[in-house]
Each structure stands twice: as structure tokens, then as C-alpha cells.
Amino acid sequence: MIENTETRLAFLLINGRVYYLTKPEVIMGRSRHNDLIIPDLRISRMHAKLSRINDRYLLVDLNSTGGTFVNERPIVQKLLDSGDEVSLANSVYLTFHQNPEALPPNVQLYSPEAQELLNGGTTSNTQVRGLEEDEQAEA
């Protein structure tokens, strides 16, 4: 039972927001058909996949144009450890955590659906919001 709780609470920290990994497989990219939609032209339509294998997560690059990096090293696939820094095309940065205590204080839930999922609900796709605002603020 404890393993399920830890696996269920694995999450990505994206722009100060939490995206809980509640599905056994999460596809990330620009396409609206992905589980995690990243509206950034540097990101491939289907950029990377996270798969839960027992109590671990495997990150696989899906032949993306810009590449997938873990701790600044290019990868084709890699089992993630809690605290790993993931970069998609060196433009979108995520931190993988599998330890619920790693959740920083005062972070926002990634979406209203995330809390529902923790309580046993379901959802479809989630779009990374805030990237456009962050890019405009930098310009």
C-alpha cells in the first residue's frame, strides 16, 4: 500500500506548479492529443514519454527535434530519480519528484483536475499554462 501511495504522488514541477503523474504513461509535446500539452514551438508534437514501471518512471525521448535532457545530459531513455532535472529542447524545464515531502511549500496545483485525480477522479489532457506569459515577460 505504501508503494502505491508513493507512486501515485510522483509529480513534475513545472514553472512552480505541480503536475501529478496519475497515469501509467504520460506523453508530452505540442499536440493537443498529448496528456501534457506544451505550447512551445521548440517542443516536438510528440516530444517525450514517461512510463511507470513498478515504482519507477522511465523517460523516453520520442525522436524529438530538440532533444530531451536529464541533468543537462542528452538521453534516449533514462530511469528517473527523485530530484532529476528534465529539459525538453533546452526550453522547457521540469523537475521530477517521487517523494511527497519534496513538494515545496506554497506551490500551486498544476490544474484543478490534479486535486480531483488525487481523490480518485479522472481527467484527460492538461495544458502547460504560463509558458507564453513567462516568455513575454523575458522579452
XYZ file of C-alpha atoms in Angstrom:
139
model
C 0.000 0.000 0.000
C 2.828 2.456 0.783
C 4.409 1.830 -2.656
C 1.107 2.757 -4.332
C 0.899 5.996 -2.360
C 4.465 6.973 -3.264
C 3.935 6.099 -6.931
C 0.617 7.900 -7.014
C 2.224 11.045 -5.609
C 5.045 11.215 -8.147
C 4.930 14.599 -9.844
C 6.616 17.045 -12.173
C 7.299 20.565 -11.002
C 6.789 22.906 -13.977
C 7.054 26.692 -13.639
C 6.314 26.445 -9.921
C 3.238 24.304 -10.476
C 2.669 20.623 -9.763
C 1.602 18.069 -12.370
C 0.815 14.752 -10.661
C 1.705 11.603 -12.589
C -1.527 9.694 -12.173
C -1.492 7.674 -15.404
C 0.835 4.728 -16.138
C 2.018 6.593 -19.248
C 2.196 10.341 -19.962
C 3.014 11.708 -23.420
C 4.380 15.274 -23.511
C 4.526 17.592 -26.511
C 2.791 20.300 -28.553
C -0.011 18.146 -29.984
C -3.425 18.559 -28.421
C -3.633 14.755 -28.296
C -0.885 14.510 -25.655
C -1.507 14.061 -21.948
C 0.703 17.044 -21.100
C 0.410 19.731 -23.794
C 3.335 22.158 -24.006
C 2.529 25.103 -26.319
C 6.101 25.952 -27.305
C 7.273 25.761 -30.928
C 10.653 24.378 -29.830
C 8.885 21.299 -28.459
C 8.037 18.465 -30.885
C 4.423 17.457 -31.354
C 5.133 14.205 -29.506
C 8.332 15.026 -27.642
C 8.777 12.552 -24.767
C 7.016 9.817 -22.836
C 7.062 8.998 -19.122
C 6.145 5.398 -18.286
C 5.597 3.988 -14.814
C 7.406 0.680 -14.385
C 6.653 -0.817 -10.956
C 7.609 2.022 -8.604
C 9.952 3.841 -11.060
C 9.475 6.161 -14.030
C 11.191 5.763 -17.398
C 11.607 8.900 -19.539
C 11.906 8.216 -23.284
C 12.670 10.766 -25.998
C 10.290 10.186 -28.927
C 12.805 11.171 -31.633
C 12.196 14.825 -30.870
C 13.902 17.529 -32.900
C 15.246 19.483 -29.903
C 16.150 16.529 -27.712
C 15.395 15.515 -24.137
C 17.922 16.080 -21.357
C 18.215 14.816 -17.786
C 20.560 16.742 -15.518
C 21.928 18.538 -18.617
C 22.829 15.288 -20.426
C 21.047 14.200 -23.615
C 19.092 10.975 -23.264
C 17.287 8.471 -25.443
C 15.769 6.858 -22.348
C 16.527 7.024 -18.634
C 15.048 5.796 -15.374
C 14.410 8.926 -13.344
C 15.419 9.525 -9.748
C 13.619 11.948 -7.486
C 15.097 15.406 -7.983
C 16.195 14.847 -11.590
C 16.070 17.996 -13.731
C 14.470 17.356 -17.133
C 14.755 19.708 -20.088
C 12.757 19.426 -23.285
C 14.594 21.063 -26.228
C 16.531 23.189 -23.716
C 13.451 25.403 -23.458
C 11.026 23.805 -21.002
C 12.380 22.709 -17.632
C 10.737 20.196 -15.303
C 11.802 18.629 -12.044
C 10.754 15.039 -11.355
C 9.897 14.093 -7.765
C 8.690 10.818 -6.361
C 8.892 11.852 -2.734
C 5.784 13.647 -1.435
C 7.934 15.539 1.096
C 9.789 17.135 -1.856
C 6.772 19.297 -2.632
C 7.924 22.858 -1.954
C 5.699 24.950 0.315
C 3.209 27.330 -1.298
C 3.252 25.814 -4.806
C 0.068 25.862 -6.851
C -1.606 22.698 -8.018
C -0.973 22.407 -11.729
C -4.669 22.243 -12.529
C -7.963 21.801 -10.711
C -8.047 18.274 -12.163
C -4.849 17.356 -10.301
C -6.536 17.503 -6.914
C -9.507 15.578 -8.272
C -7.132 12.890 -9.529
C -5.545 12.549 -6.118
C -9.020 11.953 -4.769
C -9.709 9.185 -7.316
C -11.233 11.159 -10.206
C -10.197 11.090 -13.849
C -9.161 13.659 -16.431
C -7.898 13.809 -19.992
C -5.309 16.332 -21.173
C -3.614 19.139 -19.269
C -2.012 22.117 -20.962
C 1.064 23.763 -19.502
C -0.094 27.293 -18.873
C 2.182 30.181 -18.117
C 4.848 29.465 -20.718
C 3.612 32.213 -23.022
C 3.432 34.679 -20.132
C 6.924 33.730 -18.964
C 8.369 34.178 -22.468
C 6.685 37.574 -22.899
C 7.996 38.720 -19.526
C 11.545 37.797 -20.602
C 11.289 39.789 -23.860
